[in-house]
Coordinates of C-alpha atoms in Angstrom, one line a residue:
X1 CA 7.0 -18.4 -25.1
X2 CA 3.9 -16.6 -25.3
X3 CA 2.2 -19.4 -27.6
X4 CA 3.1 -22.0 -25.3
X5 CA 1.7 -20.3 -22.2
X6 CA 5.1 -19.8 -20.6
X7 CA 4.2 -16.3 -20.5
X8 CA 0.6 -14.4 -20.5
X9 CA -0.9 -12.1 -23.1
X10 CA -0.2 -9.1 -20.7
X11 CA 3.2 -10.3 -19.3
X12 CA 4.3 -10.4 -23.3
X13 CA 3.1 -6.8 -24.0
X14 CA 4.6 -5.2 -20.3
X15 CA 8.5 -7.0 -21.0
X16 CA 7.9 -6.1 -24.6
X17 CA 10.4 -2.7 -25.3
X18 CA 9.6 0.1 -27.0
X19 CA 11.6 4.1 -27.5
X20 CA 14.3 2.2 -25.3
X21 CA 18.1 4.2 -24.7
X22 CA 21.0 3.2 -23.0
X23 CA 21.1 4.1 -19.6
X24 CA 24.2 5.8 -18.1
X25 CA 26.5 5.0 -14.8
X26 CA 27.1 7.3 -12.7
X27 CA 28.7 7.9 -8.9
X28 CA 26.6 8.7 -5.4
X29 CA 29.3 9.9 -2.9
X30 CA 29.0 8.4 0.4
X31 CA 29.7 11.7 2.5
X32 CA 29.6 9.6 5.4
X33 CA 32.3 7.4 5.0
X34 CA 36.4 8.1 4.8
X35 CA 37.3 9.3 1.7
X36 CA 33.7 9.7 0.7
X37 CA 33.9 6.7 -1.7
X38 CA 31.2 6.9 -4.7
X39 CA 28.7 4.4 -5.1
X40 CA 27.9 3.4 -8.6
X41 CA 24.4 4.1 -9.8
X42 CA 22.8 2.9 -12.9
X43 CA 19.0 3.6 -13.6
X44 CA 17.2 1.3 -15.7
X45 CA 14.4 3.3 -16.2
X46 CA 14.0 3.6 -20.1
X47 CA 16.5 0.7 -20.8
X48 CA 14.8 -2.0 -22.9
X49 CA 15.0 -4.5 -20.4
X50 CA 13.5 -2.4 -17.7
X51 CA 10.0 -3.9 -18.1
X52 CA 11.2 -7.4 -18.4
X53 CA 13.3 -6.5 -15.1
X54 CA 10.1 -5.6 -13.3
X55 CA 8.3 -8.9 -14.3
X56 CA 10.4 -11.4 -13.6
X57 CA 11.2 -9.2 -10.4
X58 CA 7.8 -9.8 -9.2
X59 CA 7.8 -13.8 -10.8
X60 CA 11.2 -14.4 -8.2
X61 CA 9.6 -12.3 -5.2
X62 CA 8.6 -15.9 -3.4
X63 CA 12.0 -17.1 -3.6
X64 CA 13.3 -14.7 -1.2
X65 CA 11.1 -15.6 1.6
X66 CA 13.1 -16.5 4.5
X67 CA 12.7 -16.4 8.1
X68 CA 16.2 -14.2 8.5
X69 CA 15.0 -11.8 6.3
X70 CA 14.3 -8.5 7.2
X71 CA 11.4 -6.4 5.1
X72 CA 12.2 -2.7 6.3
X73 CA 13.0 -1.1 9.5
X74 CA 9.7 -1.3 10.9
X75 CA 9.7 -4.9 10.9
X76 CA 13.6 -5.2 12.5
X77 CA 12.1 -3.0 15.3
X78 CA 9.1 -5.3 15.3
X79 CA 11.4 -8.7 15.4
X80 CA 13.4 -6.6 18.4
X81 CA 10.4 -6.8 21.0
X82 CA 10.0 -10.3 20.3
X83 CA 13.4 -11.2 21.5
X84 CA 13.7 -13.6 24.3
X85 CA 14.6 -11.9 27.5
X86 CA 17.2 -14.6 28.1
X87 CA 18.9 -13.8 24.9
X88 CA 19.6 -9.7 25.9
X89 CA 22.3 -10.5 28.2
X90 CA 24.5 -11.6 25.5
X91 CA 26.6 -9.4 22.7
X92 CA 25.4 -7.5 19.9
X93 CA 27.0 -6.9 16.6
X94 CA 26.7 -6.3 13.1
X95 CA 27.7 -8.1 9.9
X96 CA 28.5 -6.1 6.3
X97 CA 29.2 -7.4 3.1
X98 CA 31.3 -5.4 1.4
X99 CA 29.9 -4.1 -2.1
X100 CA 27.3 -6.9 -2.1
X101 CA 25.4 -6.1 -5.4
X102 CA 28.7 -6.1 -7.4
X103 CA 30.2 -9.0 -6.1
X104 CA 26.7 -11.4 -6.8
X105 CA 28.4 -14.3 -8.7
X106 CA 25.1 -14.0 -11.9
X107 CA 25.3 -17.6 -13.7
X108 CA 25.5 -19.2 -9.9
X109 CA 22.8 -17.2 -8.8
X110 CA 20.6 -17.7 -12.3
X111 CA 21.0 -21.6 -11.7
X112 CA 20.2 -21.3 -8.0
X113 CA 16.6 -19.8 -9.2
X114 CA 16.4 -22.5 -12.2
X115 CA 16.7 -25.6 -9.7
X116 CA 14.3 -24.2 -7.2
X117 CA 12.0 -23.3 -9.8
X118 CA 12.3 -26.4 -12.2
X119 CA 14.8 -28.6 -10.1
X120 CA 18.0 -29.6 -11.1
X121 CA 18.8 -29.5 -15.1
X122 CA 17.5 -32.7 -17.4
X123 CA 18.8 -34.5 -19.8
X124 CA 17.0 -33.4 -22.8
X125 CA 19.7 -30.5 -24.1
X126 CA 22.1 -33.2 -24.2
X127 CA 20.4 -36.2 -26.0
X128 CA 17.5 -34.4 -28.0
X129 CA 17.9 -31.9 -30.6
X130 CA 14.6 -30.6 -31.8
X131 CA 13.6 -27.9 -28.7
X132 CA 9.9 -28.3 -29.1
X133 CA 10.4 -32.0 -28.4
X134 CA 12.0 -31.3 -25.1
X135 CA 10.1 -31.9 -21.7
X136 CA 8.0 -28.8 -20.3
X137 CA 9.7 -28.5 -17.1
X138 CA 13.4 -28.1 -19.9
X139 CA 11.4 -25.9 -21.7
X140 CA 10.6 -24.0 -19.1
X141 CA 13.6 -24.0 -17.4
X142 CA 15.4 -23.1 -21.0
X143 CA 12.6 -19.9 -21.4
X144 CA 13.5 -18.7 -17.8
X145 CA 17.2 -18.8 -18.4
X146 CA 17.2 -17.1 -21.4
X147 CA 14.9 -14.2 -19.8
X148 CA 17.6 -14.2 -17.4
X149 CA 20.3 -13.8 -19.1
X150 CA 18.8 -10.7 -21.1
X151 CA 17.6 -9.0 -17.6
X152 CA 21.2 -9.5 -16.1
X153 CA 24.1 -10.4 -18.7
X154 CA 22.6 -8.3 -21.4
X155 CA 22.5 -4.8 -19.7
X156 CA 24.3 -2.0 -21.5
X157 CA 25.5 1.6 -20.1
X158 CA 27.4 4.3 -20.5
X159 CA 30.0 6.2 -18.6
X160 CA 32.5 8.7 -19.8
X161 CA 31.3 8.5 -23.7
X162 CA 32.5 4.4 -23.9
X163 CA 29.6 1.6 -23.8
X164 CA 30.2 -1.6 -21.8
X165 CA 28.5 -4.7 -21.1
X166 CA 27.7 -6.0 -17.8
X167 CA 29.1 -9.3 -17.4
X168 CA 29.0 -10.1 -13.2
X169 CA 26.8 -8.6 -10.6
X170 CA 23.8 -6.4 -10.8
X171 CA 23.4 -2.8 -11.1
X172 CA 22.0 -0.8 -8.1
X173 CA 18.7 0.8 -8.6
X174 CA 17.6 -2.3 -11.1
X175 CA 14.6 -4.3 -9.7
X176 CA 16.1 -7.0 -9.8
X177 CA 19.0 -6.4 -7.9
X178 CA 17.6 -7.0 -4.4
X179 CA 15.9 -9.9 -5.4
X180 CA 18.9 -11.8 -6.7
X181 CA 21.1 -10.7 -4.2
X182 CA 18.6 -11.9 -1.6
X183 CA 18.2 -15.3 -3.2
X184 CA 21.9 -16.0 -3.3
X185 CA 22.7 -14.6 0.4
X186 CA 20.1 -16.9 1.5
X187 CA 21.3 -19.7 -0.5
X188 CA 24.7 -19.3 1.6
X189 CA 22.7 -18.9 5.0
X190 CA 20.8 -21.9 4.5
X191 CA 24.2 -23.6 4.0
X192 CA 26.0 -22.0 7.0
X193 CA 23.6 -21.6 9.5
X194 CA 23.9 -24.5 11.4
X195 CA 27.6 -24.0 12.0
X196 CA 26.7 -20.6 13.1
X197 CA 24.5 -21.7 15.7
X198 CA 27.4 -24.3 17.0
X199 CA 29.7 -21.3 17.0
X200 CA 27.5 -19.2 19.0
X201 CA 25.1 -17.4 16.9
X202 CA 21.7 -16.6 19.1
X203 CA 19.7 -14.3 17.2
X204 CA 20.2 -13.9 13.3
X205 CA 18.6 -10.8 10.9
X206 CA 18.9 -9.6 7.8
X207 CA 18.7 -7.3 5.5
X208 CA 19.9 -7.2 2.2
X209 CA 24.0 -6.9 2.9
X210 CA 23.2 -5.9 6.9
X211 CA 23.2 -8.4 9.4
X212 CA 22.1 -7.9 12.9
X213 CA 22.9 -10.7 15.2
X214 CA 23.2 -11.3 19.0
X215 CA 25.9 -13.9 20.0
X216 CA 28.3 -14.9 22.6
X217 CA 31.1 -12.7 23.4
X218 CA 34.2 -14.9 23.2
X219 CA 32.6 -16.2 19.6
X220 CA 32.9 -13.2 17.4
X221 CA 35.7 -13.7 15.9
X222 CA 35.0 -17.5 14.8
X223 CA 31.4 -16.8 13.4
X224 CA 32.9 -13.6 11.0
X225 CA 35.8 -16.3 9.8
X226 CA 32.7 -18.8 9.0
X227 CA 31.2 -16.6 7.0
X228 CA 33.8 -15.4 5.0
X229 CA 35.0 -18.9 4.0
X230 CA 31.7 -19.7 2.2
X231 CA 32.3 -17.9 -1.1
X232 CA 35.4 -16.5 -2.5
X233 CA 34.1 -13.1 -3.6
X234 CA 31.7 -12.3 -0.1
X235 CA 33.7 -10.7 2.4
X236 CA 31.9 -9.4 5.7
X237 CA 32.9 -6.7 8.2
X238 CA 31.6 -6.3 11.9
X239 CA 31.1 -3.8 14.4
X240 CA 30.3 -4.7 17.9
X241 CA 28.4 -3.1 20.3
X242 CA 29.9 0.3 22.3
X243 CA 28.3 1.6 25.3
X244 CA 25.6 -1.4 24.9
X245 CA 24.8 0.6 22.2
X246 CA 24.9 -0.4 18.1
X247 CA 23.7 1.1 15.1
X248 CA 21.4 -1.2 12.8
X249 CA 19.5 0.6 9.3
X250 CA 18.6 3.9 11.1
X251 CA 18.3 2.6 13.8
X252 CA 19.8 3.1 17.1
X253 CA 19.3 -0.1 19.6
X254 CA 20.1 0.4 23.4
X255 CA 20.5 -1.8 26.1
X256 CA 19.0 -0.5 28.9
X257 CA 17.8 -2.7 32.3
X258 CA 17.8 -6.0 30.4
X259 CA 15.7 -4.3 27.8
X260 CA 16.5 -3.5 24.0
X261 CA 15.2 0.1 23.5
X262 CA 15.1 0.9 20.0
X263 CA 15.2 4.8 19.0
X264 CA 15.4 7.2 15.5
X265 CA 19.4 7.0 14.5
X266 CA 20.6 10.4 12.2
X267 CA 24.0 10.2 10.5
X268 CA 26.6 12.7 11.8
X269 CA 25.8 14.5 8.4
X270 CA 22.1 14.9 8.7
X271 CA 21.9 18.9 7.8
X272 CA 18.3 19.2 9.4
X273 CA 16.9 20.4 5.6
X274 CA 13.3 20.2 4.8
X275 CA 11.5 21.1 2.7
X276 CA 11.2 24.9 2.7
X277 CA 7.8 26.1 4.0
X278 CA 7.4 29.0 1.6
X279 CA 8.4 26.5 -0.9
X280 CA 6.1 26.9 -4.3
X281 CA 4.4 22.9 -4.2
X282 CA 0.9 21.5 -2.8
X283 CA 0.5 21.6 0.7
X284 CA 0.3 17.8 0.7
X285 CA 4.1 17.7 0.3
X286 CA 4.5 20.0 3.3
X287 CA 2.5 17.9 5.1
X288 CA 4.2 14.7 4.2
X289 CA 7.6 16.4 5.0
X290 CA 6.5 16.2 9.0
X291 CA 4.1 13.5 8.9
X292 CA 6.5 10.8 7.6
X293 CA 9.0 11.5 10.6
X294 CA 6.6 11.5 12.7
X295 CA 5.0 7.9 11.5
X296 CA 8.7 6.8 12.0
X297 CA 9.1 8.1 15.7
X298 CA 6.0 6.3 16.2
X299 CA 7.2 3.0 15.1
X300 CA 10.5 2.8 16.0
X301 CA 10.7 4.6 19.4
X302 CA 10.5 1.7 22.2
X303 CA 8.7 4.0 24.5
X304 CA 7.1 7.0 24.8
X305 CA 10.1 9.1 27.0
X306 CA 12.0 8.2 23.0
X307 CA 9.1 9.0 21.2
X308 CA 8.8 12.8 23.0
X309 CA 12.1 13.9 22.4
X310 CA 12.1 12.6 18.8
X311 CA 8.8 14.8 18.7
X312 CA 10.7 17.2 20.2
X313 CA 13.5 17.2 17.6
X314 CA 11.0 17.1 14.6
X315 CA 9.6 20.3 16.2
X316 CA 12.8 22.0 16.7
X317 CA 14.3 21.1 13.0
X318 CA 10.9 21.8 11.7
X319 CA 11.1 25.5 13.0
X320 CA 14.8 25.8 11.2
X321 CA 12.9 25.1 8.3
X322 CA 9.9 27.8 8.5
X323 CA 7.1 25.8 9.3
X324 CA 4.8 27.4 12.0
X325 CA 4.3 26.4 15.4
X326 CA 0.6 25.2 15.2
X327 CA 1.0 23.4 11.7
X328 CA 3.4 21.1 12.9
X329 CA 1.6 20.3 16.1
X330 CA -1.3 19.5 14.2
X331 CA 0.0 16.8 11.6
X332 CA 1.7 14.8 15.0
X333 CA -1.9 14.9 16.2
X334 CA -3.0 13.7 13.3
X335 CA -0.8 10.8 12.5
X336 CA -0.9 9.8 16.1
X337 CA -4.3 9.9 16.4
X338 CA -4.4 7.3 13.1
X339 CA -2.2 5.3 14.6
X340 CA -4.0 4.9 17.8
X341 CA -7.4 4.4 16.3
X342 CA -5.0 1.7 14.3
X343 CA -4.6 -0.2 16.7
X344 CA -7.6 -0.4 18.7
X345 CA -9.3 -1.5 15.2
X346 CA -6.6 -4.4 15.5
X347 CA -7.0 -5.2 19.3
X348 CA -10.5 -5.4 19.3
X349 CA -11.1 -7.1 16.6
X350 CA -7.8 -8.3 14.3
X351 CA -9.0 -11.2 12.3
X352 CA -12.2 -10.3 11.2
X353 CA -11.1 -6.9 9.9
X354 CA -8.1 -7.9 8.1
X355 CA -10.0 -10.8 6.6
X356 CA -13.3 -8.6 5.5
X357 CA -10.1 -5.9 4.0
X358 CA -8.6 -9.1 1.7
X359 CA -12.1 -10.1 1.0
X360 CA -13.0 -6.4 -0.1
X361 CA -9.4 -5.8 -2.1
X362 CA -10.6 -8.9 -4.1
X363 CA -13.5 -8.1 -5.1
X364 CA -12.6 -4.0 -5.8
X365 CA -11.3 -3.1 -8.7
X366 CA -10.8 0.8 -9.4
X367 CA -9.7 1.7 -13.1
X368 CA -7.1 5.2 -12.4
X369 CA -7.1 7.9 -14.7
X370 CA -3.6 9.6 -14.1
X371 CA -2.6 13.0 -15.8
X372 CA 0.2 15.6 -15.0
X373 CA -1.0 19.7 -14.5
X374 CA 1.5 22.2 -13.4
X375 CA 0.8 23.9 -10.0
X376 CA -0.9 27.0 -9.9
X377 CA -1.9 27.3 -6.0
X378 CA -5.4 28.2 -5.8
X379 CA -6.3 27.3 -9.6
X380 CA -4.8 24.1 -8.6
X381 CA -6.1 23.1 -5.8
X382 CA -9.8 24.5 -7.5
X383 CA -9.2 21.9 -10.3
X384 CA -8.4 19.0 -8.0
X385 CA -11.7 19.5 -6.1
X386 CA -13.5 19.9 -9.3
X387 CA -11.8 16.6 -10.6
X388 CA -12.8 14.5 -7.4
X389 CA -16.8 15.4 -8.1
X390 CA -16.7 13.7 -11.0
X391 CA -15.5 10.9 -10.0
X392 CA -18.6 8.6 -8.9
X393 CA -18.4 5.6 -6.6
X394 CA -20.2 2.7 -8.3
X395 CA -22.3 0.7 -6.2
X396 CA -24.2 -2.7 -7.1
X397 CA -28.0 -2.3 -6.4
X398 CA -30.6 -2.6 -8.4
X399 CA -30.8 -0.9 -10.8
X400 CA -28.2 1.4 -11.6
X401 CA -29.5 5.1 -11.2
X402 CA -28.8 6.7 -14.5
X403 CA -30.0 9.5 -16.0
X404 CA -29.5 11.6 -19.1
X405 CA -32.2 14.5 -19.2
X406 CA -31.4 17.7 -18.1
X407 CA -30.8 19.2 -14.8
X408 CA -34.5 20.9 -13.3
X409 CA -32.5 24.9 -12.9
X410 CA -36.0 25.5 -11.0
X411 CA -35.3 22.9 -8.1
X412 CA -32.0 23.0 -6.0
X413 CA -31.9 20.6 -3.3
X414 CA -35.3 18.5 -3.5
X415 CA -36.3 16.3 -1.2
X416 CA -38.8 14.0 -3.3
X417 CA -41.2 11.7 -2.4
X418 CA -42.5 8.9 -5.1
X419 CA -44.6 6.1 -5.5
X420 CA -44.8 3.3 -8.3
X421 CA -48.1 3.5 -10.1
X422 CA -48.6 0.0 -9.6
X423 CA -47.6 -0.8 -6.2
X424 CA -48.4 2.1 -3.3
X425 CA -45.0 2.1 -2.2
X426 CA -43.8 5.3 -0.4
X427 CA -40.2 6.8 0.1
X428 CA -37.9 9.7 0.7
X429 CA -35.2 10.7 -1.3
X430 CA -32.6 13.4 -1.6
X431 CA -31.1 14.5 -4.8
X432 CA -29.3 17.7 -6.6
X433 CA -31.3 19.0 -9.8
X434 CA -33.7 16.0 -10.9
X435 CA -37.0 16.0 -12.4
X436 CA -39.7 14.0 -12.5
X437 CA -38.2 11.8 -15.3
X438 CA -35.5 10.4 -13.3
X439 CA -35.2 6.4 -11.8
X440 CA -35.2 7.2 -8.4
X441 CA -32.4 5.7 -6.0
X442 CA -33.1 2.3 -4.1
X443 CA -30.4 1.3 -1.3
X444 CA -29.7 -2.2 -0.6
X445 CA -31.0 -2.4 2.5
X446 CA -34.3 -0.8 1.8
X447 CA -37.7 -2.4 2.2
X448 CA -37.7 -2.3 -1.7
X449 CA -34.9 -3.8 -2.4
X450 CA -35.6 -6.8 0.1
X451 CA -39.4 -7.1 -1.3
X452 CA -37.5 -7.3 -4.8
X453 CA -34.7 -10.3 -3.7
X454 CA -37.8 -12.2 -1.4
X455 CA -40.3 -11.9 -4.2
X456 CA -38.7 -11.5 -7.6
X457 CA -41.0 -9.3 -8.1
X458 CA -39.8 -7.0 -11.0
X459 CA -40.6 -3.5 -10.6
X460 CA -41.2 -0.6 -13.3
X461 CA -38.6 1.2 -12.4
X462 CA -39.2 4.3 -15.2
X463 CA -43.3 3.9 -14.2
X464 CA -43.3 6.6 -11.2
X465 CA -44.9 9.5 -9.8
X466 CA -43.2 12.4 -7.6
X467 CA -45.8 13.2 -5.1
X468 CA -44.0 16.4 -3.9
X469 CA -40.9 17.7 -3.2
X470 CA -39.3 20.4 -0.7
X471 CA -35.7 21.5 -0.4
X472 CA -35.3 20.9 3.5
X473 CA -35.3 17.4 5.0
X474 CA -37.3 18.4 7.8
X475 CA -40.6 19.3 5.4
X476 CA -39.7 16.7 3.3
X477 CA -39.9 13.9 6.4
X478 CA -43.4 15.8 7.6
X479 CA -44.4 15.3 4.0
X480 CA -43.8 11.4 4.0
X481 CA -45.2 10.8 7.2
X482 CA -48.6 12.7 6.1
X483 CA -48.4 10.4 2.7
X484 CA -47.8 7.1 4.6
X485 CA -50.3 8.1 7.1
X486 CA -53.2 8.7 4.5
X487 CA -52.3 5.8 2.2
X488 CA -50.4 3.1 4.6
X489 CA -48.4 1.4 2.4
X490 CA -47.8 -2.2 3.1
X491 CA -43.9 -1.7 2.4
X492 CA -43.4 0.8 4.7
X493 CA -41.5 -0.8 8.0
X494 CA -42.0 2.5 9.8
X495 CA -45.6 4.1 10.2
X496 CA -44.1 7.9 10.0
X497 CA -41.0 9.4 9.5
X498 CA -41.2 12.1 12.0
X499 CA -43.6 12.1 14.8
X500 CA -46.9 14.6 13.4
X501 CA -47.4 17.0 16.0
X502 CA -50.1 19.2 14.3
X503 CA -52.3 16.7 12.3
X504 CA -51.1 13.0 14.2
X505 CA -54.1 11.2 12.2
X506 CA -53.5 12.9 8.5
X507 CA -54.6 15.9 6.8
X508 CA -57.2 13.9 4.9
X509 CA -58.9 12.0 7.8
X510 CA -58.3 15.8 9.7
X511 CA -60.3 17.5 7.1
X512 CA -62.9 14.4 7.0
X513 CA -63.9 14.9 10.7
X514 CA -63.9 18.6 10.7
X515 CA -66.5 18.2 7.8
X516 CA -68.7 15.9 9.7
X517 CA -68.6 17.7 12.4
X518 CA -70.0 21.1 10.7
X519 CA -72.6 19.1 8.8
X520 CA -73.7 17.4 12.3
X521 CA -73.7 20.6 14.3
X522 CA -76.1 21.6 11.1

């Protein structure tokens, strides 16, 4: 696959596996539900096929775009304030199907993906034998399949000391999962939607097995028997509205004055734990503790009487949990306060910042270092400040200031001013422990720098002088305003860099007058 291009130098080394195990099945019980049912689990991480999961996860992410598909919560709330106002009056309910993920039918679903990727199969298994004479669109058709069939049909696990094989649906926590179940949920929509709409259907979301939609009152009935005649195995449930109230993801829609009010929805068995605030972790995890409930009142609350009390409630299960007063006040501050200056950034001017942030994510490319240290507290937090110093932003200019002499121990802070021996050019500069061997620093926007892209003039950049040097700014800018005054370099854009109160004509010229005038009054 590799050798023919079907796959890429760095897509064959991430599927390849390596110190692979068989992963295990195990049971999550649903607390929630009668009888607390368990819901099987089984974590690929570590399997062989995890890596090639992830790829071809990624490679199938485009066929599950759909107009009825619902990202997250935060877009269903989003999709919610776009309804039609003439659509509110009418019902609400919700459609489940039951034990989606096990009930995904895997070679209909695996040749839904192979006809939308390569359309429908050809000819050449049949009639030629030799594989490398085949066409490139059965080639690659045969390549995907067969990468397929190992992500999905092959998958081992254990439970209870006995190894199976999966041989229909996909395993919950794979990557792959959502994606396939997605692709053939559409697959069924696309084929039914129509006859929903006939029926009654309105308003039509989805995610994964959940389905919100809004519909006539006298239809219900008829739309849940037309979608559970389109596959044998796919059975939905439904829950209407009570109260003009219905429960969708987490959250809680209202109908209220011909409005949809959307607000945070907790479980019956939510047991208000956090968290601990004496807990032994970084702060950052405390602080991610509040302000993650917080960023989801924000969102989801229709208005801001919903989004108080939910504040309210964060505050009151926050203080169950230890966390002080003022602390928690604070971080909703904070994460308010982002999200406000959020969205004036996008009101004032969307297009042109979200197209200058694609334009910079393009062009930025930052190599991580990651590495794991236990948590010490105040050693920790030391080591993570000292970690951040060295890491250096690296800017494009010309030229790159690098140095490798040693520190000056004599200066601490200087404030230099330099000139080229060849050119009278004048400037300030602030730097930590440099001598007078070091290239100095020349911002982009600097008369320099635009003297160097107007002229291509090349400069000496090792070839300078330091003229002095002082370690506050303020005698550094007197000291550059007295050097541009006495040598008025033709680079300069500014004739001073601080008005000269004392000497306003130079030092030099000062002390050339003050001798003429003694020798005259001679």
């Amino acid at each position: 696959m590799t050798k023919r291009g079907f796959l890429s130098e760095n897509e064959y080394k991430q599927a390849t596996p390596g110190g692979s195990l068989c992963v295990r099945l195990y049971g999550l019980p649903k607390v929630h539900k009668i009888g607390i049912p368990l819901r099987p689990i089984i974590s690929s991480i570590g399997s062989y096929n995890y890596h090639l999961v992830k790829l071809l996860a990624a490679k199938l992410q485009p066929l599950r775009k759909n107009k009825y598909i619902l990202k997250d919560t935060f877009d269903f709330v989003e999709s919610i304030k776009k309804l039609n106002r003439t659509s509110l009056k009418y019902r609400m309910v919700s459609f489940h199907v039951t034990g989606l993920f096990t009930k995904v039918p895997l070679s209909y679903t695996i040749n839904l993906i192979l006809d939308k990727m390569y359309e429908p199969e050809h000819i050449c298994p049949e009639f030629i034998k030799v594989k490398s004479d085949w066409y490139s669109k059965c080639l690659d058709r045969n390549y995907m399949k067969t990468l397929l069939d190992i992500a999905t049909f092959d998958t081992h696990f254990s439970f209870n000391n006995l190894y199976y094989q999966q041989h229909n649906g996909v395993t919950m926590r794979s990557p792959l999962a959502p994606v396939l179940s997605d692709i053939f949920m559409i697959h069924l929509e696309n084929k039914l939607i129509d006859k929903l709409k006939k029926a009654g259907v309105l308003w039509y979301k989805k995610y994964v097995d959940d389905t919100f939609v809004i519909i006539r009152k006298a239809k219900i009935n008829n739309i849940k028997k037309i979608l559970n005649s389109v596959h044998k195995d796919i059975k939905f449930t439904s829950v209407q509205e009570q109260s003009n109230e219905l429960l969708f993801l987490d959250v809680l829609v209202r109908r209220n004055n011909k409005m949809l009010e959307t607000s945070v929805y907790r479980k019956p068995t939510y047991t208000s734990l956090l968290l601990k605030w004496p807990s032994f972790v970084p702060k950052r995890y405390e602080i991610s503790a509040i302000s993650c409930m917080v960023y989801r009142a924000i969102h989801i609350s229709s208005s801001f009487t919903i989004m108080h009390k939910e504040f309210d409630f964060i505050q009151d299960i926050t203080k169950l949990n230890g966390y002080p007063k003022n602390f928690v006040e604070c971080q909703i501050r904070h994460t308010l306060n982002r999200y406000i200056a959020k969205q004036n950034m996008l009101n004032t001017d969307n297009e042109t910042k979200q197209s200058e942030q694609k334009h910079d994510n393009k062009e930025t490319h930052i190599d991580r270092i990651v590495f794991n240290v236990p948590y010490a507290e105040k050693a920790t937090r030391q080591f993570s400040k000292e970690i951040n110093k060295l890491a250096k932003k690296k800017e494009h200019g010309a030229p790159q200031n690098i140095t490798t002499t040693e520190p000056n121990q004599n200066l601490r802070r200087s404030e230099r001013i330099a000139k080229s021996k060849r050119l009278q050019i004048y400037y300030g500069e602030s730097d930590n422990n440099t001598d007078e061997e070091e290239v100095p620093q020349i911002t982009t926007t600097s008369a320099i720098q635009q003297h160097i892209a107007s002229t291509k003039h090349k400069i000496d950049w090792n070839n300078w002088l330091i003229l002095d040097n002082d370690n506050h700014s303020y005698g550094l800018l007197v000291k550059g305003s007295l050097a541009i005054t006495e040598n008025s370099p033709s680079l300069n854009r500014t004739t001073r860099s601080i008005p000269l109160l004392v000497y306003p004509e130079g030092i030099r010229k000062r002390s050339i007058q003050n001798n003429t005038t003694s020798q005259d009054s001679k």
